[in-house]
Coordinates of C-alpha atoms and ligand atoms in Angstrom, one line a residue:
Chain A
X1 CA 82.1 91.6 5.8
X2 CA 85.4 92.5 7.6
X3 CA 85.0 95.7 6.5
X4 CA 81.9 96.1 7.6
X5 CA 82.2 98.1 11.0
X6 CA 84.7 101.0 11.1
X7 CA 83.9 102.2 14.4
X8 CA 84.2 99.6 17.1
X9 CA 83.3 99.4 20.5
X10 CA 86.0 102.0 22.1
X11 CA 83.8 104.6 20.0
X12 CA 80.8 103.4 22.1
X13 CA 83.2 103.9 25.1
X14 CA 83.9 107.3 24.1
X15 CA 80.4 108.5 23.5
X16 CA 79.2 106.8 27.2
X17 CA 82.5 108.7 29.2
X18 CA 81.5 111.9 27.7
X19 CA 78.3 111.2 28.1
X20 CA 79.1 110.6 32.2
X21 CA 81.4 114.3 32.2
X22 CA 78.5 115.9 30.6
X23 CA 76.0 114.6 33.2
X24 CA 78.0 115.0 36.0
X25 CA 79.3 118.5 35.4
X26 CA 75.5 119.5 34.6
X27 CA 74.7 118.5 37.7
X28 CA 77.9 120.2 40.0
X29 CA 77.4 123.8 37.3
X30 CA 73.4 123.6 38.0
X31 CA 74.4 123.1 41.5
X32 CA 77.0 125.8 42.0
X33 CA 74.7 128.4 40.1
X34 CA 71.4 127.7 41.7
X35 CA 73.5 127.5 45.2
X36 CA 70.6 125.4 47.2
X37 CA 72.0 122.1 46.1
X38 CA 73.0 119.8 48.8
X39 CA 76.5 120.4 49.0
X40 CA 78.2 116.8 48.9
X41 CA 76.4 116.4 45.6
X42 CA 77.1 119.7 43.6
X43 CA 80.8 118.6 45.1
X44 CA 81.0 115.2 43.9
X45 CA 79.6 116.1 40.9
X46 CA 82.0 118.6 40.3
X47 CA 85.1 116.2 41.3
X48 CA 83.4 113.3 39.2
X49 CA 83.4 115.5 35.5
X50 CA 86.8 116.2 34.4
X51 CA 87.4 112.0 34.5
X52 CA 85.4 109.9 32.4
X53 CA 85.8 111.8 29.3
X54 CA 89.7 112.0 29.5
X55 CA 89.3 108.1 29.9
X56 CA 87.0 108.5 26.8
X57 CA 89.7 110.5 25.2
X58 CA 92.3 107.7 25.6
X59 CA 89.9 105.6 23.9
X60 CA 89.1 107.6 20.7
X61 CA 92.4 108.0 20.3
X62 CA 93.5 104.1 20.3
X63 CA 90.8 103.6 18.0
X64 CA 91.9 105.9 15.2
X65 CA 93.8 104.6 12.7
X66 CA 96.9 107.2 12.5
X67 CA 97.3 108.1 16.3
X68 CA 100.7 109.8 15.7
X69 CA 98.7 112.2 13.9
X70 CA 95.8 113.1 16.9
X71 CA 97.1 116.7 17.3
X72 CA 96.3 117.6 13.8
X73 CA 92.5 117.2 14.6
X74 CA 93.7 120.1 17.1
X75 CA 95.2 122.3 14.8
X76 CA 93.3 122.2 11.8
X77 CA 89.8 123.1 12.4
X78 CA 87.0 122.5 9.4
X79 CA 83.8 124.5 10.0
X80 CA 81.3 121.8 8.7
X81 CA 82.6 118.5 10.4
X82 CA 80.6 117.5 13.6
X83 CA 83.6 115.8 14.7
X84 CA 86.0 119.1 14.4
X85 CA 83.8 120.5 16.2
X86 CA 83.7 118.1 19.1
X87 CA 87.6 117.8 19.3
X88 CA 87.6 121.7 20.5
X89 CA 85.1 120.8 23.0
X90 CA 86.9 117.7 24.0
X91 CA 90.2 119.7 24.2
X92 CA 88.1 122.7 26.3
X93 CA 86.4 120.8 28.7
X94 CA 88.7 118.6 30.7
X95 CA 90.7 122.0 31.5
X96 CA 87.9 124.2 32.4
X97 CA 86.3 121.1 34.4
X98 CA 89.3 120.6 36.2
X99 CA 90.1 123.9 37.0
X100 CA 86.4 124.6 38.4
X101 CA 86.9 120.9 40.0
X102 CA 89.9 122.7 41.7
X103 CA 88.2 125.9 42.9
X104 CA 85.2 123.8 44.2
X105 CA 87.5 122.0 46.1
X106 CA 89.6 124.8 47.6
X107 CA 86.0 126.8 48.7
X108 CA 87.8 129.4 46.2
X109 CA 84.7 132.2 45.9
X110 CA 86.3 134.8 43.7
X111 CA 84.5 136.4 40.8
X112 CA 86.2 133.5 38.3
X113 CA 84.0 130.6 40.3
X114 CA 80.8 132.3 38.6
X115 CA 82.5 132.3 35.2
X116 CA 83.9 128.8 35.6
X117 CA 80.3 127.3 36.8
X118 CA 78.5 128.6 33.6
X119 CA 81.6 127.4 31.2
X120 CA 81.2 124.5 32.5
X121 CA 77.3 124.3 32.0
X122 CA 78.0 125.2 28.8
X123 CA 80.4 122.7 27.8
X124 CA 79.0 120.1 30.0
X125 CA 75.3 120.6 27.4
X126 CA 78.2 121.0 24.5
X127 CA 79.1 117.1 25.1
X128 CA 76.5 116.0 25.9
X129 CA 74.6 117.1 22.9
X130 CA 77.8 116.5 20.7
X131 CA 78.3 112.9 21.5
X132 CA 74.5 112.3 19.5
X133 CA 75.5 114.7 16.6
X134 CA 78.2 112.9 15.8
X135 CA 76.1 110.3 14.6
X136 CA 72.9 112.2 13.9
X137 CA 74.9 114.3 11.4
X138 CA 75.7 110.9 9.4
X139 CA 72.4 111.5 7.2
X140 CA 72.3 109.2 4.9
X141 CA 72.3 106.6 8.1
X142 CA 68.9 105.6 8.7
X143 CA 69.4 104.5 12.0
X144 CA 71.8 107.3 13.0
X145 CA 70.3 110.5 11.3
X146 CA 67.9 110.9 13.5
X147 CA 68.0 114.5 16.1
X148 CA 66.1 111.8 18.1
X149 CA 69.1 109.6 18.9
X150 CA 71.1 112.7 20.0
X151 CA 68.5 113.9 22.5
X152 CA 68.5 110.3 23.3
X153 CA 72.2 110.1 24.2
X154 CA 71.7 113.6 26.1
X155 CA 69.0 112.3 28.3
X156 CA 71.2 109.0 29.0
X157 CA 73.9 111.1 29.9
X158 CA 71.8 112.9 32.7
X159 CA 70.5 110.0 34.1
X160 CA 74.2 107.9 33.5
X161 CA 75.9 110.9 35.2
X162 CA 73.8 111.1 38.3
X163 CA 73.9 107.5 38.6
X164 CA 77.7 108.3 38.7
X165 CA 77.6 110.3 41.1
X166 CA 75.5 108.3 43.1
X167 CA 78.7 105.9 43.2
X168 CA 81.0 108.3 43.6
X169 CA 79.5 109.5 47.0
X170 CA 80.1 105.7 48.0
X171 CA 83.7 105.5 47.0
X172 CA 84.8 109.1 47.6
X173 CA 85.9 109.4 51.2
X174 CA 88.3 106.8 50.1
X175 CA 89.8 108.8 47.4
X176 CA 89.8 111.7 50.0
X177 CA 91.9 110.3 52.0
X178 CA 94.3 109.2 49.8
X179 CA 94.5 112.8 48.6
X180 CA 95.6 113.6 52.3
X181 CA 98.2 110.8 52.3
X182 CA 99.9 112.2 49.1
X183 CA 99.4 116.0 49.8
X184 CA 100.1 116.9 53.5
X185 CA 97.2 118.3 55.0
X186 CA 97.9 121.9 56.1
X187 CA 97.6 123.0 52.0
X188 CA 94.2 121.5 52.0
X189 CA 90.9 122.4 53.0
X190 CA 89.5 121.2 56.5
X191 CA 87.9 117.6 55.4
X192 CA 84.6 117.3 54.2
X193 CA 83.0 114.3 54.4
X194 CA 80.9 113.2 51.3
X195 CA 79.2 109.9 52.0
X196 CA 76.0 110.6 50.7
X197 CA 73.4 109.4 53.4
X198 CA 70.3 107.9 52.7
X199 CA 68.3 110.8 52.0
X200 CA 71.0 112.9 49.5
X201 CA 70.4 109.2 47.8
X202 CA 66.9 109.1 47.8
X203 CA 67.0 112.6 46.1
X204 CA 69.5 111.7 43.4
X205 CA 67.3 108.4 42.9
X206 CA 64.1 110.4 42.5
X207 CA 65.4 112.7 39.6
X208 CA 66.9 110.0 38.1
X209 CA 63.4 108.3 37.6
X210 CA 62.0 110.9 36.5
X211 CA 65.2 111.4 33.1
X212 CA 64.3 107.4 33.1
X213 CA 60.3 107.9 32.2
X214 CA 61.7 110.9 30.0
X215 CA 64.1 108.3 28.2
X216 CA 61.5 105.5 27.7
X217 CA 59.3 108.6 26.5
X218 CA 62.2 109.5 23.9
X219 CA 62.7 105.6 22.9
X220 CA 59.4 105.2 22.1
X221 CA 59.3 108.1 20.2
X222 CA 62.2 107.4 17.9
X223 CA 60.6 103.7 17.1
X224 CA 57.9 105.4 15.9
X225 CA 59.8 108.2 14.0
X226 CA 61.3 105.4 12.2
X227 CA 58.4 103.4 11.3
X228 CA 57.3 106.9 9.5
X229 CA 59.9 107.7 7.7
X230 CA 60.3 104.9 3.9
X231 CA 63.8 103.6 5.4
X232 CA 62.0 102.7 8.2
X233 CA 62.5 99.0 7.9
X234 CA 65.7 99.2 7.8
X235 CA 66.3 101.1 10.4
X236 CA 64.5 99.0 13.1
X237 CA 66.1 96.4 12.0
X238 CA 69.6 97.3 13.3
X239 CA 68.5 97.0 16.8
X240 CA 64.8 97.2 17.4
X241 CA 63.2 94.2 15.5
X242 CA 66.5 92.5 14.8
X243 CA 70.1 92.6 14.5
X244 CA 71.4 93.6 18.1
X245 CA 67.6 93.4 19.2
X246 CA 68.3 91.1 22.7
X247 CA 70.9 93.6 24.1
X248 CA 68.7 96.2 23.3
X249 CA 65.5 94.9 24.6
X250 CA 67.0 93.5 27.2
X251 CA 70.2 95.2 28.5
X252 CA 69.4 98.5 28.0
X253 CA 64.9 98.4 28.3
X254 CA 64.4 96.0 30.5
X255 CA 67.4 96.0 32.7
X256 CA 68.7 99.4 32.3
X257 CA 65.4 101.5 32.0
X258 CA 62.3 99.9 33.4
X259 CA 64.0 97.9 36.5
X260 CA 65.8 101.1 37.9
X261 CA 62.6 103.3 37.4
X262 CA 60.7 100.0 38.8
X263 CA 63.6 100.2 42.2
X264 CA 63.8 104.2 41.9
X265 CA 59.9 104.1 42.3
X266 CA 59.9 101.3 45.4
X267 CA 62.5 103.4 47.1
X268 CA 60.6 106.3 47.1
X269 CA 57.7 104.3 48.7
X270 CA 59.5 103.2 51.6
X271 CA 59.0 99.8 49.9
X272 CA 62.3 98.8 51.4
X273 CA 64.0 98.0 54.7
X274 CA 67.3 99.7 55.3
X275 CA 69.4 96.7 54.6
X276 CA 67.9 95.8 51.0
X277 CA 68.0 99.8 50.9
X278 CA 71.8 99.7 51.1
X279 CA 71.7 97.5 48.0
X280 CA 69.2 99.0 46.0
X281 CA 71.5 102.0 46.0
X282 CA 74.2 100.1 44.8
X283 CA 72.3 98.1 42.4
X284 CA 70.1 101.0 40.8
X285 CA 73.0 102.8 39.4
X286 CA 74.6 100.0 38.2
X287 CA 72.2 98.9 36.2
X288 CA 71.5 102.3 34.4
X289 CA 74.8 103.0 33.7
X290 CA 75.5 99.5 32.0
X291 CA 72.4 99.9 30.1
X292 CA 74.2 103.8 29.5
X293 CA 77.2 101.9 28.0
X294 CA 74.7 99.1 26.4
X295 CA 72.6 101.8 24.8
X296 CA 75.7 103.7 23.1
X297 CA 77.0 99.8 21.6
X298 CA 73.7 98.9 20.1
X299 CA 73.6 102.1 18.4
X300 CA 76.8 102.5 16.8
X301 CA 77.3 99.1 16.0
X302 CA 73.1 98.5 14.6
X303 CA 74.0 101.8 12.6
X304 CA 77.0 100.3 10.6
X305 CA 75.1 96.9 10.4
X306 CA 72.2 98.4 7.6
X307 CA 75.2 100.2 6.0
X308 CA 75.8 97.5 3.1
X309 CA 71.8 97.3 2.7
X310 CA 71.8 101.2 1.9
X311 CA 74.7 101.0 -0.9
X312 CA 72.9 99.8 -3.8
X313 CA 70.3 102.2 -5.4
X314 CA 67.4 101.5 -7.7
Chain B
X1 CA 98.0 111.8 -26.2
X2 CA 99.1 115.0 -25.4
X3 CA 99.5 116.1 -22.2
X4 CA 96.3 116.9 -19.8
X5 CA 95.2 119.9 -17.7
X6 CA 93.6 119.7 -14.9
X7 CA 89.8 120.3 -15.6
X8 CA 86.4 118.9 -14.5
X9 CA 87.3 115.2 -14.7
X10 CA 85.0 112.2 -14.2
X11 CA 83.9 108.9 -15.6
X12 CA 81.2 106.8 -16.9
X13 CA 79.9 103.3 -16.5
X14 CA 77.8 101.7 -19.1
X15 CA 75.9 99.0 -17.4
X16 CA 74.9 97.2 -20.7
X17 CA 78.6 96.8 -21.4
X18 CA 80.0 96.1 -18.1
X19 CA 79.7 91.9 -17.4
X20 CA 80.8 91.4 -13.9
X21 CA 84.4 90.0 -14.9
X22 CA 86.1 92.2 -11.6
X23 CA 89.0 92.7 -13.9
X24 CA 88.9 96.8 -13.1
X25 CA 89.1 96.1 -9.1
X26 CA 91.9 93.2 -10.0
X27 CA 93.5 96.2 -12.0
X28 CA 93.0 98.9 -9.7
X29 CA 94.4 97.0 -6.9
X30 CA 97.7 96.5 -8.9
X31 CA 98.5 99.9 -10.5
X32 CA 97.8 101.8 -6.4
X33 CA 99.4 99.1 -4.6
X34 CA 96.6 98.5 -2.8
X35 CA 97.3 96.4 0.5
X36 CA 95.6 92.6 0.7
X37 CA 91.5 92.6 1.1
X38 CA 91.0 96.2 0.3
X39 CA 89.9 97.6 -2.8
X40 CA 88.8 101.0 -4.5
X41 CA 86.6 99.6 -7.0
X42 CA 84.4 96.6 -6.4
X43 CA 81.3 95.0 -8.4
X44 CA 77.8 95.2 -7.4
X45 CA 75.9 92.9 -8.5
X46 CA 71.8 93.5 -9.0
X47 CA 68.6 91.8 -9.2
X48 CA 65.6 93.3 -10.6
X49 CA 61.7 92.5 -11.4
X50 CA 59.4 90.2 -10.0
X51 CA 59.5 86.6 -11.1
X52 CA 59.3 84.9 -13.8
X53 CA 60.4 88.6 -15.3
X54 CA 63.7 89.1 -13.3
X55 CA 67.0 90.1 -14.6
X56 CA 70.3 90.5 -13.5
X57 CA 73.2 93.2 -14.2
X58 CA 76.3 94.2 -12.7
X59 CA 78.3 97.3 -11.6
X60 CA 81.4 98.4 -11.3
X61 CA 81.2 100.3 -7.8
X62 CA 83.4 103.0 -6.9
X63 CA 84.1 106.7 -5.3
X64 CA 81.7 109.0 -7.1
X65 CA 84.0 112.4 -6.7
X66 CA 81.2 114.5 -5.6
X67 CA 81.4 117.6 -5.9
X68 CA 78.9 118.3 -2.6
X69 CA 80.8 115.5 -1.0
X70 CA 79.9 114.5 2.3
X71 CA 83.1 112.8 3.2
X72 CA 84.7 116.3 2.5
X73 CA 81.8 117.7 4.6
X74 CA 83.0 115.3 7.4
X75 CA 86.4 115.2 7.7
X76 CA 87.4 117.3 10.9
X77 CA 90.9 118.3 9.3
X78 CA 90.1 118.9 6.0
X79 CA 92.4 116.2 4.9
X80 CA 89.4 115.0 2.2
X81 CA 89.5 117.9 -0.4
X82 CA 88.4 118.6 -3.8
X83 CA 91.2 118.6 -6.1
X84 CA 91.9 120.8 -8.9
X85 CA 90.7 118.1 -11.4
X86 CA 87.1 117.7 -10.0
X87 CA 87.9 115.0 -7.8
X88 CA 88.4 114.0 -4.1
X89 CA 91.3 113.0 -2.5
X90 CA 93.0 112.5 1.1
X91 CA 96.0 114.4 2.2
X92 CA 98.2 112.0 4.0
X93 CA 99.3 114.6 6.2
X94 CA 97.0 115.3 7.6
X95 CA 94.5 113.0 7.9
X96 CA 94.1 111.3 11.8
X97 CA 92.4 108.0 10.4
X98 CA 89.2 108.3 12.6
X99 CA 87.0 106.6 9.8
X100 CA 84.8 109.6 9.9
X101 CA 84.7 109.7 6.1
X102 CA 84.4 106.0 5.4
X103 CA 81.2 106.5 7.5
X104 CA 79.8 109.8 5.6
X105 CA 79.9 108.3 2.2
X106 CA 76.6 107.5 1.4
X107 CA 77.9 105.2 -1.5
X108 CA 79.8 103.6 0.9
X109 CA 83.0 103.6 -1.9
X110 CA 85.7 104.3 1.3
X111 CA 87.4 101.6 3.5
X112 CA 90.3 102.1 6.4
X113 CA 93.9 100.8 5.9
X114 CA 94.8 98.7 8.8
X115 CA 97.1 100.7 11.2
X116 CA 99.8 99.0 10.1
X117 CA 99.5 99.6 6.4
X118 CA 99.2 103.0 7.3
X119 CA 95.7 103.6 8.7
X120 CA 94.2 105.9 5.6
X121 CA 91.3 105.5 4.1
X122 CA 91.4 104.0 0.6
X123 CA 89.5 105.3 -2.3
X124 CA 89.5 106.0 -6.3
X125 CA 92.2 108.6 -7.2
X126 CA 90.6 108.6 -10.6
X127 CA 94.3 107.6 -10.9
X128 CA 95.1 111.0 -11.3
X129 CA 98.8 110.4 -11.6
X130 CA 98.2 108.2 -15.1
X131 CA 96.2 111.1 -16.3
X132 CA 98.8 113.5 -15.7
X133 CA 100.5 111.2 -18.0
X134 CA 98.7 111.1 -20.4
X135 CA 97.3 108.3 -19.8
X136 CA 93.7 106.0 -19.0
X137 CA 92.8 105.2 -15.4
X138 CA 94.2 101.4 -14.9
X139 CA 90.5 100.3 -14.5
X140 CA 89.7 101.6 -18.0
X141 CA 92.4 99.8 -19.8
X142 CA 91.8 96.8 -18.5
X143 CA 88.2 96.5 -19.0
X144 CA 87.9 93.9 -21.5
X145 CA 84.0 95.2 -22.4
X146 CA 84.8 98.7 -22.7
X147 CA 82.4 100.0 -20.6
X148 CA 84.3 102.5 -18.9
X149 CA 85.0 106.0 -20.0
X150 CA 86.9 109.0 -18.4
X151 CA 87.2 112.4 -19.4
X152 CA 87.4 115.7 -19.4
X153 CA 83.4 116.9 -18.6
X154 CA 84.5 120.6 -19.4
X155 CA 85.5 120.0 -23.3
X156 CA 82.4 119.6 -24.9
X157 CA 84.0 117.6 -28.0
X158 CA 85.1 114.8 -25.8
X159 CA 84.1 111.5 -25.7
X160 CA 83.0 111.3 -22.6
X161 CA 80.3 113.9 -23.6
X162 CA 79.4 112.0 -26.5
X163 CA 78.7 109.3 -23.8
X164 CA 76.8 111.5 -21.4
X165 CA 74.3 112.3 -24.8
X166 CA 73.6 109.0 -24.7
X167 CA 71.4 109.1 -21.1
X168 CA 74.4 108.9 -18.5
X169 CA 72.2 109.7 -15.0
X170 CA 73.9 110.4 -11.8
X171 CA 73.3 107.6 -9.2
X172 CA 71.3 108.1 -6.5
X173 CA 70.6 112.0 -7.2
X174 CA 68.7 112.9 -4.0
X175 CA 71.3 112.8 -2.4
X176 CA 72.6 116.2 -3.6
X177 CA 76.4 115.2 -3.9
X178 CA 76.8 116.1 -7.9
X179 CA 79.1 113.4 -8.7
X180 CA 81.7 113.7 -11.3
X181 CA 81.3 109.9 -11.9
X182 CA 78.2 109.0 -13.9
X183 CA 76.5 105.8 -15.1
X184 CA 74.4 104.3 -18.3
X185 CA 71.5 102.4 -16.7
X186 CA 70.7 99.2 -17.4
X187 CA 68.2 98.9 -20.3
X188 CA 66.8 95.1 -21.0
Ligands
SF4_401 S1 81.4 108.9 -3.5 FE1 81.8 109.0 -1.3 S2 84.0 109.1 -1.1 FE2 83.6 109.6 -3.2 S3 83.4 111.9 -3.1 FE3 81.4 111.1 -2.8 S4 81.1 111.0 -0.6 FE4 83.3 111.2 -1.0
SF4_402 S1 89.9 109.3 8.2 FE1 91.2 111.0 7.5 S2 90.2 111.7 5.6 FE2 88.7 110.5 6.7 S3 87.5 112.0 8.0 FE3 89.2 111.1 9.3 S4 90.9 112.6 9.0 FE4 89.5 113.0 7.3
SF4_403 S1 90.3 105.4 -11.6 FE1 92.2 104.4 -10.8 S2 91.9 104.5 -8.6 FE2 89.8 104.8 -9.5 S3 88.9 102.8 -9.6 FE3 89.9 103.1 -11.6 S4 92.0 102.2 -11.4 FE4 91.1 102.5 -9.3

């Protein structure tokens, strides 16, 4: 049995951080391009991208067994691996997302801020879609081949990122003006506040219910896709009927899907009074991006936990 | 024996012979060093039918050396390749130990090294090295029922072909991996 899980839980880590980058840098790309975003936002979700994914980086590599020998996955490309295929985007992004993080930041508007905004749409979909594959290319998995699970993870990763962003417009000013203690002022752009007031929140928290009904949609869905196919038993046994079935239900349904659409909705009504407001905006996110993490766990751990069923053949 | 080429190598199990006794993993484990609680070759054991007509038979378990092999499919360095002798095999060099592999095998025949013992995956060699020799695979010489055979597939007048004539099936051939590594089913 102590061989039974090969990826642990900084693998989950990994897949939820790039899942965040990918969100966010959707979000600041989509922003930049379309140019009628509220600005704070399409700038804190610029800002917010490169991060998460470099702390997801950290991660994959402490979890592989030869560390000393991460570069090689750099070097040596194979064509049919999923996961060769995600180290070039993993090695891409950060750069591009920091660079464009840069130009954002510095109001640069040559003819590269174009370029940069679509690479970055493009690699922010890449990772986002990639972090699914990786699993959903395992295919004799019965929980993980499924495209299902990776247009799961993509969805999360919208409604994660926004949620991060939603946090980040709390914290940033901070991180602003620690900027301005390090780097004198006069090399840096005249101060933009980014506290995102109460209606930039309600926006971010209106789009975000609508991913959320789109990810129950996709949940319920995959059950069912499942239940079709003759593993089927099997499958919703790693997380659905059994095995990790409480987090699942629980952490990442109840808690991290239905309550934030069920607050997301309220909000929207006016249901609230501007104190309980100022909470709700802090709790909402919260709770979606735990179930984010939550939803990534019972997934790659459930998926190892049929393994042993699936070794023995008639 | 005379020296041997590399060709299409692989193996047979006859599950009528084989009884369970583990002495191929106990083998295995000492001729490749293998490092405490791993193993390349384990015993599955099976129960079939529906009372009162059940039986039980045993198995020895172990890398397949597909030649469609999704563990090769997976790795992102290329570090699993096919090997001049019809098997599968990890380069030490260059291989990152991200489990990838051990994950991709459908027969589930792989396991990590801890970090400290070097972090690679461990699997069946066919104990390529013997065979270069001139030798058995260590799991075949031990195996105190005979029920283990290995080969050259590509010389029609070896044994192993005589074996194969005798209903060796690939296991679990929906898969589409073409192993090297056949088996005998178990006939009551
Ligand atoms: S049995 Fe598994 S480890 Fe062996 S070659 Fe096939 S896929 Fe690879
Ligand atoms: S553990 Fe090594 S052999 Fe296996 S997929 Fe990763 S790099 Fe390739
Ligand atoms: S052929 Fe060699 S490496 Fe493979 S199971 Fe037998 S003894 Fe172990």
């Amino acid at each position: 049995m102590e061989h039974l899980f090969t990826w642990n839980y900084l693998i989950a880590i990994y897949l939820f951080t790039a899942g965040l980058s990918s969100g966010s840098a959707i979000v600041g790309a989509i922003g930049d391009i379309l140019e009628n975003m509220d600005d704070r936002i399409k700038r804190l979700a610029t800002y917010l991208a490169p991060f998460p994914v470099m702390l997801g980086l950290v991660a994959l590599v402490a979890d592989l067994h030869r560390p000393w020998y991460f570069y090689k996955v750099l070097i040596n490309y194979h064509i049919t691996s999923v996961m060769s295929w995600g180290a070039f985007f993993l090695l891409v992004f950060p750069i591009i997302a920091v660079i464009f993080a840069v130009m954002v930041y510095f109001n640069y508007k040559g003819i590269l801020r174009k370029l940069f905004a679509w690479l970055e749409l493009v690699l922010g979909l890449a990772i986002g879609i990639y972090a699914g594959l990786l699993l959903a290319a395992i295919y004799n998995n019965p929980v993980w081949s499924n495209p299902l699970i990776a247009f799961l993870f993509f969805v999360s990763a919208i409604s994660t990122g926004i949620c991060m962003i939603i946090l980040g417009g709390k914290l940033w000013d901070q991180v602003e003006g620690l900027i301005r203690k390090i780097i004198p002022g006069r090399f840096l752009p005249e101060v933009r506040l980014l506290n995102l007031d109460h209606q930039a929140i309600r926006s971010l928290i209106g789009v975000d219910a609508v991913i959320i009904i789109v990810e129950l949609m996709v949940i319920s869905t995959l059950i069912i896709s499942y239940m079709l196919r003759p593993t089927g038993d099997v499958a919703l046994g790693a997380f659905i009927t059994g095995g990790y079935y409480l987090s699942f239900w629980i952490v990442v349904v109840l808690s991290g899907l239905c309550l934030p659409l069920l607050l997301g909705i309220m909000e929207l009504r006016d249901r609230f009074t501007h104190r309980t407001n100022v909470i709700v905006s802090w709790v909402e996110p919260v709770l979606v991006i735990i179930g984010g993490f939550m939803l990534r766990w019972v997934v790659v751990y459930g998926g190892q936990l049929v393994y042993p069923i699936l070794t023995y053949y008639k | 024996m005379a020296k041997v080429k590399p060709a299409r190598w692989g193996k047979i199990v006859d599950l009528n012979k084989c009884v369970g006794c583990h002495a191929c993993s106990v083998a295995c484990v000492a001729e490749n060093k293998i490092k405490h609680g791993k193993h390349r070759t384990r015993i599955v054991e099976h129960e079939e039918g529906t009372f009162p007509n059940v039986y039980r038979y045993t198995e020895k378990w172990s890398c397949n050396h597909c030649q469609n092999a999704p563990c090769v499919d997976a790795c992102p360095t290329e570090a699993s390749h096919y090997t001049e002798w019809g098997t599968v095999e990890v380069k030490p060099e260059l291989c990152i130990g991200c489990g990838y592999c051990v994950l991709a095998c459908p027969y589930r025949v792989r396991m990590m090294n801890d970090r400290r013992d070097g972090g690679l995956p461990e699997k069946c060699t066919l104990c390529i090295h013997r065979l270069e020799k001139g030798e058995k695979p260590a799991c075949e010489t031990t195996c105190i029922a005979g029920a283990i055979i290995t080969g050259n597939l590509d010389d029609p007048h070896s044994e192993i072909n005589e074996w194969m004539a005798k209903g060796a099936v690939e296991r679990r051939p929906d898969l589409l991996t073409h192993p090297n590594v056949f088996i005998i089913p178990y006939r009551r």
